[in-house]
mmCIF file of C-alpha atoms in Angstrom:
data_model
loop_
_atom_site.group_PDB
_atom_site.id
_atom_site.type_symbol
_atom_site.label_atom_id
_atom_site.label_comp_id
_atom_site.label_asym_id
_atom_site.label_seq_id
_atom_site.Cartn_x
_atom_site.Cartn_y
_atom_site.Cartn_z
ATOM 1 C CA MET A 2 -14.545 -15.815 -8.623
ATOM 2 C CA GLU A 3 -16.629 -16.568 -11.809
ATOM 3 C CA ALA A 4 -19.832 -15.536 -9.537
ATOM 4 C CA ILE A 5 -17.897 -12.231 -8.553
ATOM 5 C CA VAL A 6 -17.369 -11.258 -12.173
ATOM 6 C CA THR A 7 -20.475 -12.326 -13.300
ATOM 7 C CA LEU A 8 -22.118 -10.301 -11.060
ATOM 8 C CA ALA A 9 -20.145 -6.803 -12.197
ATOM 9 C CA ALA A 10 -22.515 -7.016 -15.134
ATOM 10 C CA GLN A 11 -25.745 -7.075 -13.201
ATOM 11 C CA ARG A 12 -27.785 -3.994 -11.728
ATOM 12 C CA THR A 13 -28.010 -3.647 -7.973
ATOM 13 C CA ASP A 14 -31.573 -2.546 -6.413
ATOM 14 C CA ASP A 15 -29.222 -1.631 -3.142
ATOM 15 C CA PRO A 16 -29.081 2.136 -3.284
ATOM 16 C CA VAL A 17 -25.620 2.513 -1.929
ATOM 17 C CA LEU A 18 -24.408 0.271 -4.802
ATOM 18 C CA ALA A 19 -26.631 1.680 -7.147
ATOM 19 C CA THR A 20 -25.503 5.390 -6.578
ATOM 20 C CA ALA A 21 -22.034 4.276 -6.259
ATOM 21 C CA ARG A 22 -22.189 2.352 -9.935
ATOM 22 C CA GLU A 23 -23.549 5.891 -11.233
ATOM 23 C CA GLN A 24 -21.122 7.733 -9.911
ATOM 24 C CA VAL A 25 -17.608 6.262 -9.739
ATOM 25 C CA LEU A 26 -18.375 3.525 -12.623
ATOM 26 C CA GLU A 27 -20.015 5.819 -14.887
ATOM 27 C CA ARG A 28 -18.393 9.191 -14.127
ATOM 28 C CA GLY A 29 -15.189 8.283 -12.371
ATOM 29 C CA VAL A 30 -16.049 10.582 -9.507
ATOM 30 C CA GLY A 31 -14.551 8.858 -5.933
ATOM 31 C CA LEU A 32 -17.342 8.474 -3.030
ATOM 32 C CA ASP A 33 -17.191 11.330 -0.690
ATOM 33 C CA GLU A 34 -16.668 10.147 3.510
ATOM 34 C CA ALA A 35 -20.182 9.554 3.769
ATOM 35 C CA GLN A 36 -20.762 7.488 0.694
ATOM 36 C CA VAL A 37 -17.465 5.123 1.674
ATOM 37 C CA LEU A 38 -19.077 4.777 5.533
ATOM 38 C CA GLN A 39 -22.236 3.691 3.905
ATOM 39 C CA VAL A 40 -20.244 1.331 1.691
ATOM 40 C CA LEU A 41 -18.566 -0.126 4.787
ATOM 41 C CA ARG A 42 -21.528 -0.847 6.572
ATOM 42 C CA LEU A 43 -22.837 -2.881 3.879
ATOM 43 C CA GLY A 44 -24.143 -6.528 5.131
ATOM 44 C CA ASP A 45 -22.112 -9.318 4.113
ATOM 45 C CA ASP A 46 -25.164 -10.434 2.057
ATOM 46 C CA ARG A 47 -23.956 -7.378 -0.242
ATOM 47 C CA LEU A 48 -20.390 -8.213 -0.442
ATOM 48 C CA PRO A 49 -20.066 -10.219 -3.625
ATOM 49 C CA GLU A 50 -22.141 -7.236 -5.619
ATOM 50 C CA LEU A 51 -19.839 -4.750 -3.838
ATOM 51 C CA LEU A 52 -16.670 -6.563 -4.985
ATOM 52 C CA ALA A 53 -18.205 -6.819 -8.323
ATOM 53 C CA LEU A 54 -18.547 -3.229 -8.482
ATOM 54 C CA ALA A 55 -15.048 -2.475 -7.543
ATOM 55 C CA HIS A 56 -13.298 -4.720 -10.074
ATOM 56 C CA GLU A 57 -15.831 -3.196 -12.789
ATOM 57 C CA VAL A 58 -14.645 0.054 -11.496
ATOM 58 C CA ARG A 59 -11.009 -0.986 -11.432
ATOM 59 C CA MET A 60 -11.101 -2.543 -15.111
ATOM 60 C CA ARG A 61 -12.864 0.932 -16.463
ATOM 61 C CA TRP A 62 -10.700 3.520 -15.008
ATOM 62 C CA CYS A 63 -7.359 1.395 -14.423
ATOM 63 C CA GLY A 64 -7.395 -1.364 -17.033
ATOM 64 C CA PRO A 65 -6.205 -4.753 -16.543
ATOM 65 C CA GLU A 66 -2.536 -4.805 -15.548
ATOM 66 C CA VAL A 67 -1.337 -5.553 -12.512
ATOM 67 C CA GLU A 68 1.726 -3.768 -11.123
ATOM 68 C CA VAL A 69 4.347 -6.165 -9.118
ATOM 69 C CA GLU A 70 6.908 -5.104 -6.679
ATOM 70 C CA GLY A 71 9.369 -6.386 -4.639
ATOM 71 C CA ILE A 72 10.624 -4.524 -1.338
ATOM 72 C CA VAL A 73 14.272 -5.168 1.089
ATOM 73 C CA SER A 74 15.112 -3.525 3.941
ATOM 74 C CA LEU A 75 18.431 -1.493 3.685
ATOM 75 C CA LYS A 76 18.179 -1.125 7.587
ATOM 76 C CA THR A 77 16.442 -2.891 9.778
ATOM 77 C CA GLY A 78 15.377 -2.605 13.550
ATOM 78 C CA GLY A 79 16.708 0.076 15.510
ATOM 79 C CA CYS A 80 14.364 3.041 14.662
ATOM 80 C CA PRO A 81 13.576 5.556 17.476
ATOM 81 C CA GLU A 82 10.091 6.214 16.740
ATOM 82 C CA ASP A 83 6.890 4.586 18.530
ATOM 83 C CA CYS A 84 4.806 3.532 15.989
ATOM 84 C CA HIS A 85 2.607 1.026 17.896
ATOM 85 C CA PHE A 86 2.202 -1.747 15.226
ATOM 86 C CA CYS A 87 5.901 -1.728 14.384
ATOM 87 C CA SER A 88 8.483 -4.659 15.226
ATOM 88 C CA GLN A 89 11.414 -2.379 14.131
ATOM 89 C CA SER A 90 10.859 0.132 16.851
ATOM 90 C CA GLY A 91 13.771 0.375 19.356
ATOM 91 C CA ARG A 92 11.512 1.418 21.842
ATOM 92 C CA PHE A 93 9.583 -2.167 22.258
ATOM 93 C CA PRO A 94 11.027 -5.214 23.473
ATOM 94 C CA THR A 95 10.674 -7.142 19.924
ATOM 95 C CA PRO A 96 12.883 -9.871 18.486
ATOM 96 C CA VAL A 97 14.100 -7.377 15.649
ATOM 97 C CA ARG A 98 17.374 -6.339 15.939
ATOM 98 C CA SER A 99 19.142 -3.405 13.842
ATOM 99 C CA ALA A 100 20.869 -4.755 10.924
ATOM 100 C CA TRP A 101 22.329 -3.262 7.900
ATOM 101 C CA LEU A 102 22.577 -4.948 4.135
ATOM 102 C CA ASP A 103 25.284 -4.562 2.242
ATOM 103 C CA ILE A 104 25.454 -3.409 -1.525
ATOM 104 C CA PRO A 105 25.953 -6.907 -2.833
ATOM 105 C CA GLY A 106 23.157 -8.081 -0.971
ATOM 106 C CA LEU A 107 20.893 -5.332 -2.226
ATOM 107 C CA VAL A 108 21.929 -5.822 -5.862
ATOM 108 C CA GLU A 109 21.004 -9.687 -5.388
ATOM 109 C CA ALA A 110 17.915 -8.552 -4.063
ATOM 110 C CA ALA A 111 17.031 -6.352 -6.785
ATOM 111 C CA ARG A 112 17.913 -9.073 -9.377
ATOM 112 C CA GLN A 113 15.877 -11.630 -7.832
ATOM 113 C CA THR A 114 12.867 -9.146 -7.951
ATOM 114 C CA ALA A 115 13.486 -8.593 -11.398
ATOM 115 C CA ALA A 116 13.656 -12.060 -11.882
ATOM 116 C CA THR A 117 9.951 -12.584 -10.912
ATOM 117 C CA GLY A 118 8.480 -10.056 -13.624
ATOM 118 C CA ALA A 119 8.448 -7.201 -11.159
ATOM 119 C CA THR A 120 8.662 -3.576 -12.531
ATOM 120 C CA GLU A 121 9.368 -2.128 -9.247
ATOM 121 C CA PHE A 122 12.179 -2.395 -6.467
ATOM 122 C CA CYS A 123 11.304 -0.349 -3.027
ATOM 123 C CA ILE A 124 14.532 0.028 -0.545
ATOM 124 C CA VAL A 125 13.443 0.561 2.873
ATOM 125 C CA ALA A 126 15.008 1.739 5.853
ATOM 126 C CA ALA A 127 13.825 1.781 9.629
ATOM 127 C CA VAL A 128 14.523 5.528 10.216
ATOM 128 C CA ARG A 129 12.716 8.525 11.160
ATOM 129 C CA GLY A 130 14.469 10.334 8.192
ATOM 130 C CA PRO A 131 17.526 9.406 6.385
ATOM 131 C CA ASP A 132 21.071 10.709 7.363
ATOM 132 C CA ALA A 133 24.091 11.241 5.279
ATOM 133 C CA ARG A 134 25.073 7.589 5.953
ATOM 134 C CA LEU A 135 21.938 6.233 4.345
ATOM 135 C CA LEU A 136 21.454 8.408 1.549
ATOM 136 C CA SER A 137 25.149 7.821 0.682
ATOM 137 C CA GLN A 138 24.298 4.180 0.698
ATOM 138 C CA VAL A 139 21.150 4.280 -1.096
ATOM 139 C CA ARG A 140 22.903 6.432 -3.794
ATOM 140 C CA ASP A 141 25.696 3.390 -4.059
ATOM 141 C CA GLY A 142 23.385 0.808 -4.054
ATOM 142 C CA ILE A 143 20.930 2.526 -6.897
ATOM 143 C CA GLU A 144 24.395 3.072 -9.061
ATOM 144 C CA ALA A 145 25.320 -0.695 -8.411
ATOM 145 C CA ILE A 146 21.924 -1.861 -9.299
ATOM 146 C CA LYS A 147 22.236 0.135 -12.719
ATOM 147 C CA ALA A 148 25.738 -1.160 -13.473
ATOM 148 C CA ALA A 149 24.449 -4.747 -12.905
ATOM 149 C CA GLY A 150 22.385 -4.172 -15.845
ATOM 150 C CA ILE A 151 19.215 -4.957 -13.615
ATOM 151 C CA GLU A 152 16.159 -3.151 -15.623
ATOM 152 C CA ILE A 153 13.657 -2.089 -12.484
ATOM 153 C CA GLN A 154 12.436 0.786 -11.394
ATOM 154 C CA ILE A 155 13.536 1.830 -7.823
ATOM 155 C CA ALA A 156 11.586 3.197 -5.123
ATOM 156 C CA CYS A 157 12.345 4.232 -2.036
ATOM 157 C CA SER A 158 10.932 4.159 1.611
ATOM 158 C CA LEU A 159 13.213 6.423 3.724
ATOM 159 C CA GLY A 160 10.654 8.094 6.715
ATOM 160 C CA MET A 161 10.139 11.772 6.648
ATOM 161 C CA LEU A 162 12.539 14.156 4.506
ATOM 162 C CA THR A 163 13.764 17.723 4.115
ATOM 163 C CA GLN A 164 13.469 19.541 0.600
ATOM 164 C CA GLU A 165 17.436 19.173 0.202
ATOM 165 C CA GLN A 166 16.768 15.154 0.351
ATOM 166 C CA VAL A 167 13.774 15.024 -1.878
ATOM 167 C CA ASP A 168 16.046 16.784 -4.304
ATOM 168 C CA GLU A 169 19.138 14.301 -3.556
ATOM 169 C CA LEU A 170 16.337 11.060 -4.371
ATOM 170 C CA VAL A 171 15.266 12.881 -7.570
ATOM 171 C CA ALA A 172 19.011 13.467 -8.539
ATOM 172 C CA MET A 173 19.701 9.740 -7.761
ATOM 173 C CA GLY A 174 16.621 8.707 -10.024
ATOM 174 C CA VAL A 175 14.409 7.383 -7.746
ATOM 175 C CA HIS A 176 10.883 6.849 -9.417
ATOM 176 C CA ARG A 177 8.470 6.430 -6.490
ATOM 177 C CA TYR A 178 8.793 7.693 -2.592
ATOM 178 C CA ASN A 179 6.811 5.549 -0.232
ATOM 179 C CA HIS A 180 5.823 7.482 3.029
ATOM 180 C CA ASN A 181 2.578 5.880 4.849
ATOM 181 C CA LEU A 182 0.014 8.299 6.540
ATOM 182 C CA GLU A 183 -0.734 4.901 8.210
ATOM 183 C CA THR A 184 -4.436 5.878 9.512
ATOM 184 C CA ALA A 185 -7.217 8.449 9.557
ATOM 185 C CA ARG A 186 -5.604 12.087 11.085
ATOM 186 C CA SER A 187 -7.973 11.585 14.058
ATOM 187 C CA HIS A 188 -6.706 8.178 14.832
ATOM 188 C CA PHE A 189 -3.031 9.098 14.258
ATOM 189 C CA PRO A 190 -2.020 10.427 18.030
ATOM 190 C CA ASN A 191 -2.981 6.855 19.360
ATOM 191 C CA VAL A 192 -0.678 4.904 17.113
ATOM 192 C CA VAL A 193 1.854 7.230 17.175
ATOM 193 C CA THR A 194 3.342 9.911 19.218
ATOM 194 C CA THR A 195 6.822 10.929 18.154
ATOM 195 C CA HIS A 196 5.939 12.438 15.100
ATOM 196 C CA THR A 197 2.657 13.926 13.606
ATOM 197 C CA TRP A 198 0.404 13.079 10.647
ATOM 198 C CA GLU A 199 1.221 16.751 9.383
ATOM 199 C CA GLU A 200 4.856 15.797 9.467
ATOM 200 C CA ARG A 201 4.159 12.763 7.156
ATOM 201 C CA TRP A 202 1.971 14.770 4.765
ATOM 202 C CA GLU A 203 4.491 17.731 4.658
ATOM 203 C CA THR A 204 6.771 15.025 2.978
ATOM 204 C CA LEU A 205 4.108 13.686 0.596
ATOM 205 C CA ARG A 206 3.508 17.164 -0.573
ATOM 206 C CA MET A 207 7.525 17.916 -1.100
ATOM 207 C CA VAL A 208 7.637 14.519 -3.105
ATOM 208 C CA ARG A 209 4.977 15.397 -5.328
ATOM 209 C CA ASP A 210 5.887 18.940 -5.749
ATOM 210 C CA ALA A 211 9.580 17.010 -7.114
ATOM 211 C CA GLY A 212 7.958 15.227 -9.597
ATOM 212 C CA MET A 213 8.100 11.626 -7.768
ATOM 213 C CA GLU A 214 5.487 9.588 -8.039
ATOM 214 C CA VAL A 215 3.753 9.285 -4.391
ATOM 215 C CA CYS A 216 2.755 5.924 -2.704
ATOM 216 C CA CYS A 217 1.144 6.331 0.438
ATOM 217 C CA GLY A 218 -1.224 4.082 2.215
ATOM 218 C CA GLY A 219 -1.845 2.375 5.597
ATOM 219 C CA ILE A 220 -2.359 -0.225 8.007
ATOM 220 C CA VAL A 221 -6.415 -1.655 8.667
ATOM 221 C CA GLY A 222 -6.763 -3.006 12.157
ATOM 222 C CA MET A 223 -5.133 -0.431 14.464
ATOM 223 C CA GLY A 224 -8.316 0.148 16.571
ATOM 224 C CA GLU A 225 -9.734 2.412 14.176
ATOM 225 C CA THR A 226 -13.578 2.907 14.026
ATOM 226 C CA ILE A 227 -15.264 2.291 10.851
ATOM 227 C CA GLU A 228 -15.904 6.023 10.771
ATOM 228 C CA GLN A 229 -12.199 6.421 10.925
ATOM 229 C CA ARG A 230 -11.563 4.279 7.911
ATOM 230 C CA ALA A 231 -14.061 6.216 5.922
ATOM 231 C CA GLU A 232 -11.954 9.266 6.898
ATOM 232 C CA PHE A 233 -8.912 7.732 5.818
ATOM 233 C CA ALA A 234 -10.139 6.894 2.315
ATOM 234 C CA VAL A 235 -10.873 10.308 1.455
ATOM 235 C CA GLN A 236 -7.843 11.908 3.194
ATOM 236 C CA LEU A 237 -5.670 9.488 0.858
ATOM 237 C CA ALA A 238 -7.775 10.471 -1.928
ATOM 238 C CA ALA A 239 -7.261 14.157 -1.263
ATOM 239 C CA LEU A 240 -3.139 13.226 -1.285
ATOM 240 C CA ASP A 241 -4.050 11.963 -4.941
ATOM 241 C CA PRO A 242 -1.245 9.649 -4.725
ATOM 242 C CA HIS A 243 0.136 7.336 -7.566
ATOM 243 C CA GLU A 244 -0.236 4.009 -5.651
ATOM 244 C CA VAL A 245 -1.967 3.034 -2.260
ATOM 245 C CA PRO A 246 -0.647 0.252 -0.515
ATOM 246 C CA LEU A 247 -3.313 -1.435 1.953
ATOM 247 C CA ASN A 248 -1.778 -3.172 4.799
ATOM 248 C CA PHE A 249 -3.841 -5.508 7.452
ATOM 249 C CA LEU A 250 -2.235 -5.574 11.198
ATOM 250 C CA ILE A 251 -0.103 -8.384 11.748
ATOM 251 C CA PRO A 252 0.314 -8.155 15.720
ATOM 252 C CA GLN A 253 3.627 -8.374 16.316
ATOM 253 C CA PRO A 254 5.098 -9.869 19.559
ATOM 254 C CA GLY A 255 6.594 -7.154 21.863
ATOM 255 C CA THR A 256 4.609 -4.395 20.484
ATOM 256 C CA PRO A 257 1.675 -2.581 22.357
ATOM 257 C CA TYR A 258 -0.541 -4.005 19.458
ATOM 258 C CA GLU A 259 0.364 -7.903 19.925
ATOM 259 C CA SER A 260 -2.692 -8.867 21.355
ATOM 260 C CA TYR A 261 -4.773 -6.957 18.779
ATOM 261 C CA PRO A 262 -7.206 -9.213 16.780
ATOM 262 C CA VAL A 263 -6.593 -9.885 13.351
ATOM 263 C CA VAL A 264 -9.120 -8.435 10.867
ATOM 264 C CA GLU A 265 -11.732 -10.467 9.691
ATOM 265 C CA GLY A 266 -11.878 -11.431 5.737
ATOM 266 C CA LYS A 267 -15.022 -10.109 4.832
ATOM 267 C CA ASP A 268 -14.146 -6.714 6.864
ATOM 268 C CA ALA A 269 -10.869 -6.643 4.830
ATOM 269 C CA LEU A 270 -12.363 -7.306 1.548
ATOM 270 C CA ARG A 271 -15.078 -4.425 1.849
ATOM 271 C CA THR A 272 -12.349 -2.293 2.916
ATOM 272 C CA VAL A 273 -10.494 -3.072 -0.330
ATOM 273 C CA ALA A 274 -13.611 -2.579 -2.431
ATOM 274 C CA ALA A 275 -14.428 0.945 -0.245
ATOM 275 C CA PHE A 276 -10.893 2.305 -0.907
ATOM 276 C CA ARG A 277 -11.438 1.609 -4.750
ATOM 277 C CA LEU A 278 -14.511 3.231 -4.922
ATOM 278 C CA ALA A 279 -12.920 6.357 -3.113
ATOM 279 C CA MET A 280 -9.925 6.351 -5.546
ATOM 280 C CA PRO A 281 -11.099 4.789 -8.997
ATOM 281 C CA ARG A 282 -8.099 5.682 -10.989
ATOM 282 C CA THR A 283 -5.361 4.863 -8.083
ATOM 283 C CA MET A 284 -3.167 1.814 -8.078
ATOM 284 C CA LEU A 285 -4.521 -0.280 -5.162
ATOM 285 C CA ARG A 286 -1.742 -2.703 -3.661
ATOM 286 C CA PHE A 287 -2.115 -5.529 -1.513
ATOM 287 C CA ALA A 288 0.686 -5.230 0.916
ATOM 288 C CA GLY A 289 1.226 -6.743 4.067
ATOM 289 C CA GLY A 290 -1.177 -8.663 6.259
ATOM 290 C CA ARG A 291 -3.149 -10.154 3.396
ATOM 291 C CA GLU A 292 -1.853 -14.157 4.270
ATOM 292 C CA LEU A 293 -2.988 -13.747 7.588
ATOM 293 C CA THR A 294 -6.107 -11.860 6.875
ATOM 294 C CA LEU A 295 -7.513 -13.303 4.051
ATOM 295 C CA GLY A 296 -5.810 -16.719 3.478
ATOM 296 C CA ASP A 297 -4.739 -18.359 0.391
ATOM 297 C CA LEU A 298 -7.857 -17.744 -1.668
ATOM 298 C CA GLY A 299 -8.412 -14.122 -0.569
ATOM 299 C CA ALA A 300 -5.588 -12.137 -2.938
ATOM 300 C CA GLU A 301 -7.535 -13.922 -5.493
ATOM 301 C CA ARG A 302 -10.982 -12.430 -4.587
ATOM 302 C CA GLY A 303 -9.353 -9.240 -3.897
ATOM 303 C CA MET A 304 -7.680 -8.981 -7.265
ATOM 304 C CA LEU A 305 -11.563 -9.325 -8.514
ATOM 305 C CA GLY A 306 -12.682 -6.861 -5.892
ATOM 306 C CA GLY A 307 -10.634 -3.654 -6.948
ATOM 307 C CA VAL A 308 -6.951 -4.410 -6.338
ATOM 308 C CA ASN A 309 -4.444 -3.967 -9.451
ATOM 309 C CA ALA A 310 -1.069 -3.811 -7.449
ATOM 310 C CA ILE A 311 0.667 -6.637 -5.314
ATOM 311 C CA ILE A 312 3.781 -6.783 -3.493
ATOM 312 C CA VAL A 313 5.388 -10.279 -4.193
ATOM 313 C CA GLY A 314 7.604 -12.252 -1.719
ATOM 314 C CA ASN A 315 8.531 -11.049 1.879
ATOM 315 C CA TYR A 316 7.313 -7.757 4.046
ATOM 316 C CA LEU A 317 10.212 -6.695 5.519
ATOM 317 C CA THR A 318 9.954 -8.381 8.898
ATOM 318 C CA ASN A 319 7.003 -10.666 8.002
ATOM 319 C CA LEU A 320 7.159 -13.848 5.525
ATOM 320 C CA GLY A 321 4.713 -13.576 2.714
ATOM 321 C CA ARG A 322 3.660 -16.231 0.185
ATOM 322 C CA PRO A 323 6.040 -17.519 -2.472
ATOM 323 C CA ALA A 324 6.275 -15.370 -5.372
ATOM 324 C CA GLN A 325 5.635 -17.899 -7.886
ATOM 325 C CA GLN A 326 2.280 -18.518 -6.402
ATOM 326 C CA ASP A 327 1.240 -14.733 -6.765
ATOM 327 C CA LEU A 328 2.348 -15.121 -10.379
ATOM 328 C CA ASP A 329 0.328 -18.327 -10.998
ATOM 329 C CA MET A 330 -2.717 -16.685 -9.381
ATOM 330 C CA LEU A 331 -2.131 -13.739 -11.984
ATOM 331 C CA ALA A 332 -1.694 -16.342 -15.124
ATOM 332 C CA ASP A 333 -5.023 -17.830 -13.760
ATOM 333 C CA LEU A 334 -6.944 -14.654 -13.453
ATOM 334 C CA LYS A 335 -5.977 -13.672 -16.930
ATOM 335 C CA MET A 336 -4.393 -10.409 -15.557
ATOM 336 C CA PRO A 337 -1.432 -8.895 -17.133
ATOM 337 C CA ILE A 338 1.681 -8.268 -15.376
ATOM 338 C CA LYS A 339 2.313 -4.205 -16.277
ATOM 339 C CA ALA A 340 5.229 -3.671 -18.471
ATOM 340 C CA LEU A 341 8.407 -2.200 -17.666
ATOM 341 C CA SER A 342 8.318 1.744 -18.720
ATOM 342 C CA ASP A 343 9.987 2.702 -21.717
ATOM 343 C CA THR A 344 11.843 5.675 -20.200
ATOM 344 C CA LEU A 345 13.371 3.607 -17.717
#
């Protein structure tokens, strides 16, 4: 790890990295699609320099703080959509069965999340979009969390929204809304057929216009080409999201992607760094699949390669590593956890 940090102060003779240093680090201008593709094509011998530059960009344009978040599934399984990566789709023979979390369970999950030092708690539901029952339960859950005196910001991820539903969430005090584009626009029809990339984009537009923070990312390793990874990075950059969660595919039993290979660690780190160089000021969050793809030490390398946010604990239907391990890692790296907003 020290080698990566030390390299951050060194100039490079690689023209791709030299351009990125001047454009992104010095001027704060993200790389365009062609430039991101060049970064993704860098050899493994350049990976330490690339990670070092991405870390320096993160420190300059975002600062040293790390946002810690926990997530919980309010409604699990039985989703009518056919997202090929998802074990919660009711269209595939996966082991996941439909279930609802009651309000006391939701409050306890929020309490445990806040106890880790996290400032963000995301309520997630496996649905195409929320119906009246789901929105009512979200409202009751938020009110119960506040009544319990739990100081934490509430985010939601409830699928595609109408304008009326966006307005309802704003009135509930939802701080941030997550709705992932998942992959490049050109690759999306190979991943989902029951709705379009454009429908997701429209939800994100309404969320942003309503004043909620936009959280939007995706999954790496779903059969996309390296060119499509570059395409995806700049499409996210054009959205100007507050946060980008980066997931790496966990091949789920019963889904069409159950036999897909796991992304190699070096490719995952190269992708993280490339996305940082495309979005120098955006919160870049380690999300699902990092343990499988990178192993226990991979998180540390990623935190020194452009990442400045992390999900602790479990990922809906997949286990993460214990939250304390990540908190200990941040302490070892001397990366302060972002404080709770004074406006909460």
